[in-house]
Amino acid sequence: MSAPERLGVGILGAGPVTQAIHLPTLARLADRFRVAVVMDVDAALAERVASRAGARSTTDQDALLADPEVDVVLICSPPQFHASQVEAACAAGVRAVLCEKPFATSQEEAERIARAAADGDVPLVVGAMHAFDPGWLAAKAAWDETVGTGGGAEPVVAVRSSIVLPPNPRFEDRATQVVARPSHPSPDLDDPRVVAALARNLVLGLTVHDLPLVRSLVPRLDAVVHAAWLPPFGAHLSVEAPGTAVELLAVMHQQWRPEWTLQAWTQSHALEVAFTPSYVHAGSATAAVRAAGRTHVFGPFEDNGYVGEWHHLYEVATGRAELCYDAASVVADLTYTLAVADGAAGAVLAAASPTGRAA
Amino acid sequence: MNALTVDVPPDLTADLVPVLASLPDDFRVSADGEGGDVLVVDGRLADWPARLERSLEDVRGVLLLDPGAPEVLAADGDVDVLRDLASRSAATAVPVVVDRRWSGAPGVAGFAREFGTSTASASSVSVLVVEADLSRSCEDAAVDALGLARAAGAAAGRLSRFHGRRGSWSAQGTTVQGAPLHLMGVLSAAGGGATVTASSASWQTAVSVPHPHSAAPAVARRTDEAGERLLPTEFEGASRAAWRRLRALLRDGAGRAADLSELAEDLALLRGAV
């Protein structure tokens, strides 16, 4: 039996996500991947991070994409660069792209990315790790089997996503030894427009993790009807959907108990998923499907969603599987996420306005 | 003081006999047609305010069980009727103890004693209630949730919005102290429970109450930079605690309980938001 093909990975962006999430994950999957090149605009950072993986470094994105040892591309740059980088990777004809979330910051960017992937016939995987978490996938399959899917399904009456995490460094520092952590200026929280922008970024950066899962349970949202900003960086959102109450809590807080849960209810069943925090390389979510008098528990499984997304990328890039979330699906996820993000910003502004309306 | 006799309506025998049997020195179920020192009014019946009004005439105490909302929400005047009944109860020294789901659990009282001051100064409060009894309406469950928030030290001062659906409801407002208040409720036979979480920039308090039919105790905790403090567990449910409270009121002779006036205020808040 021959050894599996090893794919060369080119990485755009060498920040903490690359260092604390993807390099440790790729190290665990060394039989299938090897890091070939790391690119960052900071040459010293690129060189130092690349050396940890035995890879070469560059500050030139085009050189990375033209490198014959690069089979697949990982995009870990700031979100505003994602669209142009995915387009460039697709144009370069790589075998697959994994782009961190959010893969675009606007609908127009998302559609450009989808076109580029289609035109180049390049599979695109979005780094929404919970969508690949084995605990979630097992529980969701059981949920669908139990309550049904589509028009005949038992209606979901409520969904609650609660993400309470300490600031990223607490877990980054358990996953690796971070080089050159970026600094963030202190925002002016007295300015409602600043807070509204933060609320939008919070959704695009944190709530976004669970929104594809929420969309799979509640396909359509009507509006964010209420938002409470929770200093230093968090928000509690109430969202209306047809026949369903949706509550989205996302907070980064040093003192609160870390908790990452997703719950859904029908009138006869409940779904509860408890995820491990970001950056933690320690198994999957644990999930339960409940009905009166009985509970079915799933997980924890050995692998988490980070391993899951790389496994899937490998299967797709080597022609063993079709994309489980195609371009139309990830664009729809982003449309959904942008609606929540814009709604959150509007609701925060409305709450700060004497008239109760966003300007 | 001898055991008080309790007139238990036949429909409530299954619910109440186990509780009363756990307090044999204090209560005894009266024989059929005998009446009793204490009358139970079933709050799940639509006309419970009228039944309560009639009961205040000739008993020593009343236990109002699981009061619901719809009938009372029919007109503004109904809330005033309740306020009047609360005044009459006080004037005649006939205490009315309200056995409200969640809020009467001793763990909630312990939470309020230990963490009530900080909870009252929270910058944000959320309440999640999952009701497994599908005969309850969204409005009923919302009244229960408001009672829990009040008992935990985060009473609602204003409800700006209530949206009930088939199987879930949500409401937003502010606490008496002005903190944003989110309430969400679910009606699902999959299992019940309720949680109040109060948060500030430097701490978080939370109390979780399991379903009344569960033997599990409430869990009350505070988390801050020093770590987490978990209060001692109290293995008693809301219903038994309500009966013990009624007995204590009668024994002390004070005859006063704020339950009814607080229920009236919660109903008034809900009525203003629907």
XYZ file of C-alpha atoms in Angstrom:
633
model
C 0.000 0.000 0.000
C 1.511 3.332 -1.067
C 1.900 6.282 1.304
C -0.747 8.980 0.917
C 0.075 11.929 -1.269
C 1.490 14.846 0.737
C 0.184 18.235 -0.310
C 2.342 21.349 -0.073
C 0.686 24.198 1.789
C 1.298 27.872 1.063
C 0.199 30.196 3.859
C -0.749 33.852 3.361
C -0.451 35.635 6.712
C 1.717 34.515 9.627
C -0.204 35.908 12.591
C -1.528 34.156 15.690
C -4.216 32.177 13.821
C -1.586 30.621 11.591
C 0.745 30.048 14.511
C -1.704 28.782 17.137
C -4.313 27.020 15.022
C -3.077 25.885 11.664
C 0.583 25.025 12.221
C -0.226 22.748 15.204
C -3.045 21.159 13.220
C -0.873 20.621 10.136
C 1.834 19.145 12.367
C -0.684 16.515 13.452
C -1.519 15.802 9.827
C 2.072 15.560 8.619
C 1.335 12.399 6.661
C -0.892 14.439 4.334
C 0.441 17.985 4.425
C 3.734 19.781 4.633
C 4.085 23.541 4.891
C 6.025 24.684 1.837
C 5.999 28.498 2.007
C 4.833 31.134 4.489
C 4.164 34.652 3.236
C 3.728 37.769 5.357
C 4.354 41.459 4.705
C 6.601 41.355 7.787
C 9.649 39.525 6.458
C 11.081 38.726 9.894
C 7.768 37.306 11.078
C 7.360 35.244 7.911
C 10.869 33.845 8.274
C 10.484 33.010 11.956
C 7.110 31.312 11.548
C 8.201 29.453 8.422
C 11.298 28.147 10.164
C 9.109 26.485 12.802
C 7.519 24.383 10.083
C 10.685 23.782 8.099
C 9.298 25.926 5.301
C 10.563 28.763 3.170
C 9.375 32.354 3.650
C 8.550 35.249 1.421
C 6.921 38.666 1.419
C 5.732 38.165 -2.145
C 2.227 36.735 -2.520
C 2.678 36.144 -6.266
C 5.877 34.207 -5.674
C 4.069 31.934 -3.199
C 1.203 31.318 -5.598
C 3.643 30.513 -8.439
C 5.709 28.180 -6.273
C 5.579 24.650 -7.723
C 5.636 23.135 -4.232
C 2.405 24.903 -3.244
C -0.582 22.649 -3.883
C -3.124 24.250 -1.573
C -3.334 27.755 -0.091
C -4.322 28.778 3.409
C -5.467 32.397 3.763
C -5.010 33.803 7.262
C -4.614 37.469 6.457
C -6.943 40.204 7.770
C -10.449 39.796 6.271
C -10.222 42.826 3.982
C -7.546 41.012 1.936
C -9.402 37.719 1.590
C -11.295 38.443 -1.618
C -8.310 39.499 -3.687
C -6.174 36.686 -2.290
C -8.746 33.986 -3.021
C -9.125 35.374 -6.529
C -5.365 35.304 -7.021
C -5.070 31.771 -5.660
C -7.835 30.544 -7.931
C -6.264 32.266 -10.912
C -2.973 30.585 -10.086
C -4.675 27.204 -10.393
C -3.977 25.776 -6.933
C -5.753 22.548 -6.017
C -7.791 23.993 -3.130
C -8.077 27.062 -0.896
C -8.837 27.215 2.799
C -9.830 30.770 3.730
C -10.302 31.811 7.323
C -13.607 33.304 8.413
C -15.104 35.654 7.494
C -14.088 34.777 3.963
C -15.438 38.146 2.769
C -16.554 41.395 4.328
C -19.331 42.212 1.866
C -21.815 40.491 -0.388
C -19.990 41.800 -3.438
C -16.705 40.273 -2.243
C -18.396 36.963 -1.489
C -19.837 36.753 -4.969
C -16.477 37.670 -6.526
C -14.883 34.845 -4.566
C -17.540 32.364 -5.603
C -17.073 33.345 -9.267
C -13.313 33.003 -9.013
C -13.618 29.557 -7.442
C -16.079 28.474 -10.130
C -14.072 29.928 -13.002
C -10.884 28.271 -11.803
C -12.641 25.083 -10.700
C -10.880 25.475 -7.353
C -12.570 24.057 -4.256
C -12.957 26.646 -1.481
C -13.220 25.600 2.140
C -14.118 28.305 4.692
C -12.461 27.970 8.085
C -15.704 27.791 10.058
C -14.341 25.072 12.288
C -17.553 24.215 14.098
C -19.176 23.259 10.812
C -16.568 20.470 10.652
C -16.644 19.490 14.327
C -17.354 15.742 14.636
C -19.491 16.282 17.747
C -21.696 18.785 15.965
C -21.899 16.681 12.799
C -22.947 13.553 14.711
C -25.560 15.392 16.754
C -26.912 17.288 13.747
C -27.318 14.061 11.782
C -29.255 12.553 14.683
C -31.273 15.753 15.064
C -32.234 15.767 11.393
C -33.203 12.119 11.582
C -35.297 12.762 14.683
C -37.088 16.012 13.916
C -36.891 15.777 10.142
C -35.674 18.182 7.508
C -37.283 20.503 4.999
C -40.965 21.278 4.929
C -42.006 18.240 6.947
C -39.661 18.887 9.832
C -40.846 19.630 13.329
C -40.436 23.412 13.588
C -37.497 24.785 15.542
C -39.047 27.206 18.017
C -35.907 28.701 19.554
C -32.144 28.815 19.095
C -29.557 30.204 21.455
C -25.861 30.626 20.701
C -23.710 31.612 23.654
C -20.025 32.340 23.140
C -18.187 33.565 26.224
C -14.439 33.390 25.871
C -11.421 35.001 27.480
C -9.335 37.224 25.202
C -7.532 35.148 22.563
C -4.034 35.243 24.114
C -5.107 33.015 27.013
C -5.660 30.073 24.682
C -3.167 31.059 21.981
C -0.467 30.784 24.605
C -1.554 27.228 25.402
C -1.422 26.239 21.751
C 1.952 27.711 20.812
C 4.546 30.362 21.617
C 3.169 33.312 19.715
C 5.522 35.540 17.746
C 4.675 39.225 17.280
C 1.165 39.446 18.636
C -0.638 42.381 16.971
C -1.718 45.270 19.180
C -5.175 46.791 19.097
C -5.876 50.449 19.939
C -8.415 51.133 22.693
C -11.682 52.171 21.046
C -13.734 55.150 22.176
C -16.699 53.362 23.708
C -18.441 56.671 24.337
C -18.987 57.093 20.601
C -22.061 55.079 19.475
C -20.703 54.856 15.934
C -17.529 53.241 17.245
C -19.562 50.799 19.323
C -21.763 50.008 16.329
C -18.677 49.248 14.241
C -17.359 47.047 17.039
C -20.679 45.200 17.165
C -20.415 44.506 13.436
C -16.840 43.288 13.841
C -17.881 41.126 16.773
C -20.415 39.332 14.608
C -17.976 38.947 11.709
C -15.178 37.766 13.994
C -16.821 35.748 16.755
C -20.536 35.105 16.281
C -19.670 34.059 12.729
C -18.379 30.746 14.055
C -21.860 29.508 14.884
C -23.963 31.292 12.281
C -23.632 28.566 9.616
C -24.894 26.156 12.260
C -27.708 28.493 13.239
C -28.616 28.861 9.550
C -28.848 25.099 9.223
C -31.480 25.201 11.993
C -33.177 28.506 11.127
C -32.747 29.174 7.401
C -34.232 32.671 7.438
C -33.869 35.595 9.812
C -36.070 38.662 9.738
C -34.286 41.287 11.820
C -32.097 42.031 14.802
C -34.704 43.555 17.082
C -32.573 44.307 20.108
C -28.890 44.612 20.953
C -27.142 45.289 24.216
C -23.443 46.100 24.036
C -21.460 44.331 26.752
C -18.110 45.974 27.491
C -15.305 45.397 26.873
C -16.166 43.450 23.710
C -19.462 41.660 23.525
C -23.092 41.913 22.583
C -26.361 40.228 23.327
C -28.602 40.129 20.252
C -32.264 39.212 19.957
C -33.137 38.203 16.427
C -36.556 37.562 14.974
C -37.115 34.703 12.576
C -40.341 33.212 11.257
C -41.774 31.309 14.206
C -38.451 31.163 16.010
C -36.765 33.125 18.771
C -33.024 33.488 18.179
C -30.660 34.773 20.816
C -26.987 35.377 20.052
C -24.574 36.139 22.868
C -20.915 36.717 22.051
C -18.490 38.127 24.601
C -14.759 38.254 25.142
C -14.314 38.678 28.844
C -11.521 38.015 31.269
C -13.646 37.278 34.319
C -16.699 35.340 33.126
C -16.895 31.584 32.955
C -15.818 30.448 29.472
C -18.720 28.797 27.713
C -19.441 27.997 24.118
C -22.830 26.439 23.594
C -25.430 26.148 20.886
C -28.964 25.132 21.833
C -32.070 24.543 19.753
C -35.542 23.417 20.645
C -38.610 22.038 18.998
C -41.717 21.371 21.061
C -40.583 17.811 21.673
C -36.798 17.824 21.339
C -33.763 19.793 22.400
C -30.283 19.953 20.901
C -27.369 21.058 23.064
C -23.796 21.390 21.836
C -20.869 22.399 24.048
C -17.820 23.354 22.025
C -14.221 23.587 23.141
C -12.781 27.121 22.997
C -10.955 28.432 19.945
C -7.257 27.482 19.670
C -7.719 24.430 21.879
C -6.417 21.264 20.276
C -8.253 18.823 22.499
C -11.078 16.944 20.896
C -14.506 17.728 19.586
C -17.638 19.234 20.991
C -19.888 17.159 23.202
C -23.509 17.231 22.096
C -26.841 15.869 23.202
C -30.228 15.357 21.611
C -32.938 15.248 24.264
C -36.570 14.196 24.329
C -38.818 13.655 27.317
C -37.233 10.917 29.384
C -34.206 10.222 27.251
C -30.938 11.824 26.191
C -28.568 10.734 23.450
C -25.018 12.017 23.878
C -22.456 12.409 21.079
C -18.727 12.807 21.612
C -16.314 13.982 22.598
C -14.435 12.611 19.614
C -10.676 12.692 19.272
C -10.522 15.302 16.511
C -11.870 18.834 16.598
C -13.157 21.043 13.786
C -9.700 22.278 12.808
C -8.624 18.744 11.990
C -12.014 18.207 10.394
C -11.652 21.089 7.963
C -8.138 20.038 6.928
C -9.247 16.422 6.506
C -12.043 17.613 4.268
C -9.748 19.874 2.284
C -7.425 16.933 1.692
C -10.233 14.682 0.530
C -11.514 17.338 -1.851
C -8.105 18.392 -3.190
C -7.160 14.791 -3.921
C -10.453 14.067 -5.647
C -11.764 11.685 -2.994
C -14.801 13.777 -2.042
C -17.015 16.613 -3.180
C -17.209 19.830 -1.161
C -19.652 19.362 1.712
C -20.383 23.097 1.744
C -20.358 24.355 -1.843
C -19.844 27.926 -3.015
C -23.553 28.724 -2.966
C -23.764 27.477 0.609
C -20.824 29.495 1.923
C -22.085 32.613 0.130
C -25.486 32.085 1.739
C -23.761 31.722 5.112
C -22.027 35.029 4.541
C -25.231 36.755 3.440
C -26.834 35.551 6.662
C -23.844 36.688 8.731
C -23.732 40.129 7.105
C -27.435 40.606 7.841
C -26.818 39.868 11.515
C -23.695 42.053 11.594
C -25.413 45.017 9.968
C -28.496 44.461 12.103
C -26.383 44.412 15.252
C -24.699 47.670 14.308
C -28.060 49.255 13.564
C -29.582 48.039 16.811
C -26.642 49.344 18.841
C -27.014 52.756 17.191
C -30.760 52.686 17.765
C -30.276 51.868 21.425
C -27.986 54.881 21.782
C -30.336 57.204 19.932
C -32.885 59.300 21.829
C -35.433 58.393 19.160
C -34.667 54.686 19.377
C -33.859 54.573 15.669
C -30.562 54.114 13.863
C -29.457 57.216 11.974
C -49.664 24.566 66.648
C -51.544 21.614 65.243
C -51.332 20.581 61.662
C -53.406 22.803 59.430
C -55.963 21.149 57.230
C -55.679 21.755 53.519
C -58.564 21.664 51.106
C -56.980 20.181 47.997
C -59.000 20.316 44.793
C -59.316 16.802 43.308
C -57.452 17.783 40.146
C -54.413 18.774 42.190
C -54.194 15.735 44.423
C -51.378 14.154 42.447
C -49.365 17.386 42.512
C -49.904 18.341 46.129
C -50.183 15.192 48.201
C -46.493 14.287 47.848
C -45.490 17.777 48.989
C -47.919 17.862 51.903
C -46.897 14.360 52.928
C -43.355 15.677 53.392
C -44.619 18.212 55.977
C -46.781 16.013 58.253
C -46.395 18.177 61.377
C -47.578 21.249 59.529
C -50.287 20.118 57.119
C -52.916 17.444 56.726
C -55.108 16.934 53.680
C -58.703 17.401 54.787
C -61.391 14.886 54.040
C -63.647 15.394 51.049
C -66.137 18.175 51.631
C -64.658 19.079 55.009
C -63.103 22.334 53.870
C -59.840 23.330 55.490
C -57.734 25.963 57.185
C -55.882 26.478 53.952
C -57.389 26.640 50.497
C -55.508 25.868 47.326
C -56.429 27.918 44.292
C -55.369 26.441 40.988
C -53.726 29.281 39.096
C -53.800 27.275 35.918
C -57.537 27.833 35.660
C -58.488 30.868 33.629
C -60.753 32.313 36.333
C -58.263 32.023 39.184
C -58.549 35.699 40.195
C -62.284 35.250 40.851
C -61.685 32.021 42.767
C -59.009 33.728 44.812
C -61.331 36.603 45.605
C -64.001 34.211 46.896
C -61.497 32.230 48.948
C -60.336 35.127 51.076
C -63.615 35.161 53.011
C -63.398 32.124 55.204
C -59.967 30.517 55.376
C -56.807 31.201 57.370
C -54.464 31.127 54.397
C -54.369 30.569 50.654
C -51.850 28.946 48.404
C -52.140 30.082 44.803
C -50.556 27.446 42.619
C -48.834 28.197 39.291
C -50.818 31.298 38.350
C -51.145 31.853 34.628
C -51.658 35.060 32.749
C -54.181 35.071 29.910
C -57.369 35.897 31.792
C -55.647 38.574 33.803
C -54.221 40.091 30.656
C -57.660 40.534 29.175
C -58.211 43.941 30.678
C -56.357 46.582 32.639
C -58.883 46.331 35.419
C -57.957 42.736 36.145
C -54.530 43.765 37.362
C -56.203 46.300 39.626
C -58.412 43.532 40.982
C -55.278 41.655 41.973
C -53.822 44.717 43.630
C -57.031 45.095 45.594
C -56.900 41.456 46.584
C -53.342 41.922 47.813
C -54.520 44.829 49.954
C -57.408 42.804 51.308
C -55.130 39.902 52.099
C -52.931 42.223 54.131
C -55.868 43.909 55.848
C -57.541 40.661 56.855
C -54.309 38.894 57.779
C -55.138 36.036 55.437
C -51.816 35.411 53.740
C -51.747 34.435 50.090
C -48.571 32.601 49.185
C -47.996 32.203 45.474
C -46.257 29.012 44.423
C -44.615 30.316 41.272
C -42.536 28.061 39.156
C -38.767 28.681 39.538
C -38.810 31.741 41.762
C -39.688 29.994 45.011
C -36.772 27.559 44.937
C -34.685 28.084 48.081
C -31.566 28.206 45.940
C -32.901 31.391 44.366
C -33.467 32.953 47.766
C -29.923 31.980 48.740
C -28.647 33.523 45.552
C -30.517 36.743 46.277
C -29.158 36.837 49.843
C -25.540 36.332 48.821
C -25.363 37.976 45.420
C -28.467 40.151 45.284
C -26.613 43.409 45.841
C -24.227 42.808 42.980
C -26.967 41.371 40.789
C -28.953 44.558 41.290
C -26.000 46.568 39.986
C -25.516 44.410 36.885
C -24.960 46.061 33.538
C -26.906 43.321 31.776
C -29.356 40.613 32.822
C -30.667 37.674 30.841
C -33.293 35.095 31.714
C -33.797 31.800 29.887
C -36.778 29.642 30.811
C -37.513 26.254 29.253
C -40.985 25.069 30.216
C -41.691 21.371 29.762
C -45.392 21.674 30.560
C -46.878 22.338 27.153
C -50.224 23.297 28.641
C -48.603 26.562 29.757
C -48.909 29.489 27.382
C -46.074 31.784 26.415
C -47.638 34.490 28.592
C -47.813 32.116 31.559
C -44.164 31.228 31.102
C -43.227 34.895 30.786
C -44.899 35.683 34.108
C -42.898 32.844 35.655
C -39.720 34.288 34.155
C -40.463 37.760 35.503
C -41.021 36.221 38.921
C -37.670 34.469 38.755
C -35.869 37.665 37.756
C -37.534 39.477 40.656
C -36.662 36.755 43.163
C -33.051 36.743 41.987
C -32.705 40.473 42.636
C -33.063 41.676 39.053
C -36.715 42.644 38.866
C -37.942 44.082 35.593
C -38.774 47.767 35.736
C -39.951 48.058 32.163
C -40.763 45.705 29.321
C -40.544 47.380 25.953
C -41.406 44.387 23.857
C -42.919 40.920 24.139
C -43.220 38.542 21.222
C -44.981 35.237 21.765
C -44.955 32.485 19.171
C -46.057 28.899 18.999
C -43.526 27.312 21.308
C -41.289 30.225 22.220
C -41.345 33.820 23.310
C -38.890 36.638 23.842
C -39.010 39.965 25.602
C -36.709 42.879 26.168
C -36.710 45.668 28.676
C -34.749 47.032 31.575
C -34.393 46.105 35.199
C -35.597 48.398 37.966
C -32.020 49.678 38.109
C -31.980 50.358 34.352
C -29.817 47.486 33.085
C -30.764 45.884 29.764
C -32.924 42.811 30.351
C -33.302 39.969 27.851
C -35.868 37.266 28.458
C -36.339 34.207 26.316
C -38.639 31.268 26.840
C -39.194 27.933 25.207
C -42.022 25.456 25.543
C -40.516 22.029 24.928
C -41.325 18.646 26.379
C -37.642 17.770 26.061
C -37.014 19.078 29.562
C -37.235 22.215 31.585
C -35.101 24.575 33.586
C -34.487 28.255 34.086
C -31.431 30.452 34.445
C -30.896 34.074 35.383
C -27.509 35.526 34.490
C -26.417 38.981 35.627
C -23.212 40.449 34.303
C -20.971 43.442 34.726
C -17.570 44.406 33.395
C -15.829 42.539 36.196
C -18.120 39.742 37.371
C -21.010 37.484 36.529
C -23.642 35.916 38.761
C -25.987 33.151 37.714
C -28.617 30.942 39.250
C -30.021 27.914 37.456
C -33.190 26.197 38.623
C -33.973 22.708 37.333
C -37.429 21.577 36.342
C -39.788 21.402 39.346
C -40.177 17.649 38.872
C -36.433 17.161 39.043
C -34.740 16.280 42.304
C -31.774 18.423 41.324
C -31.055 21.545 43.380
C -30.634 25.069 42.088
C -27.065 26.079 41.286
C -25.986 29.594 42.266
C -22.555 31.023 41.524
C -20.533 34.174 41.121
C -17.515 34.385 38.836
C -14.942 37.166 39.015
C -11.209 37.740 38.869
C -10.724 35.740 42.078
C -12.342 32.675 40.537
C -15.750 31.203 41.126
C -17.861 30.835 44.235
C -20.591 28.207 44.297
C -23.242 28.484 46.978
C -24.181 25.453 49.065
C -26.846 23.356 47.423
C -30.325 23.319 48.938
C -32.242 20.197 48.112
C -35.728 21.610 48.153
C -38.075 22.662 45.402
C -40.206 25.761 45.081
C -43.453 24.044 45.979
C -42.357 22.654 49.362
C -40.700 25.969 50.181
C -43.961 27.776 49.428
C -45.865 25.565 51.851
C -43.263 26.071 54.585
C -43.439 29.812 54.024
C -47.219 29.783 54.358
C -46.931 27.838 57.591
C -44.381 30.290 58.962
C -46.616 33.242 58.116
C -49.548 31.670 59.918
C -47.460 30.608 62.889
C -45.967 34.071 63.315
C -49.359 35.616 62.940
C -48.059 38.310 60.666
C -50.295 37.230 57.857
C -48.517 39.341 55.265
C -46.863 38.232 52.084
C -45.817 40.364 49.160
C -46.412 37.530 46.697
C -49.720 38.737 45.342
C -48.735 42.361 44.885
C -45.505 41.276 43.179
C -47.457 38.981 40.891
C -49.787 41.866 40.064
C -46.813 44.058 39.154
C -45.338 41.373 36.914
C -48.682 40.910 35.183
C -48.987 44.659 34.719
C -45.536 44.770 33.109
C -46.435 41.957 30.751
C -49.777 43.478 29.904
C -48.018 46.704 28.971
C -45.700 44.898 26.572
C -48.010 42.505 24.716
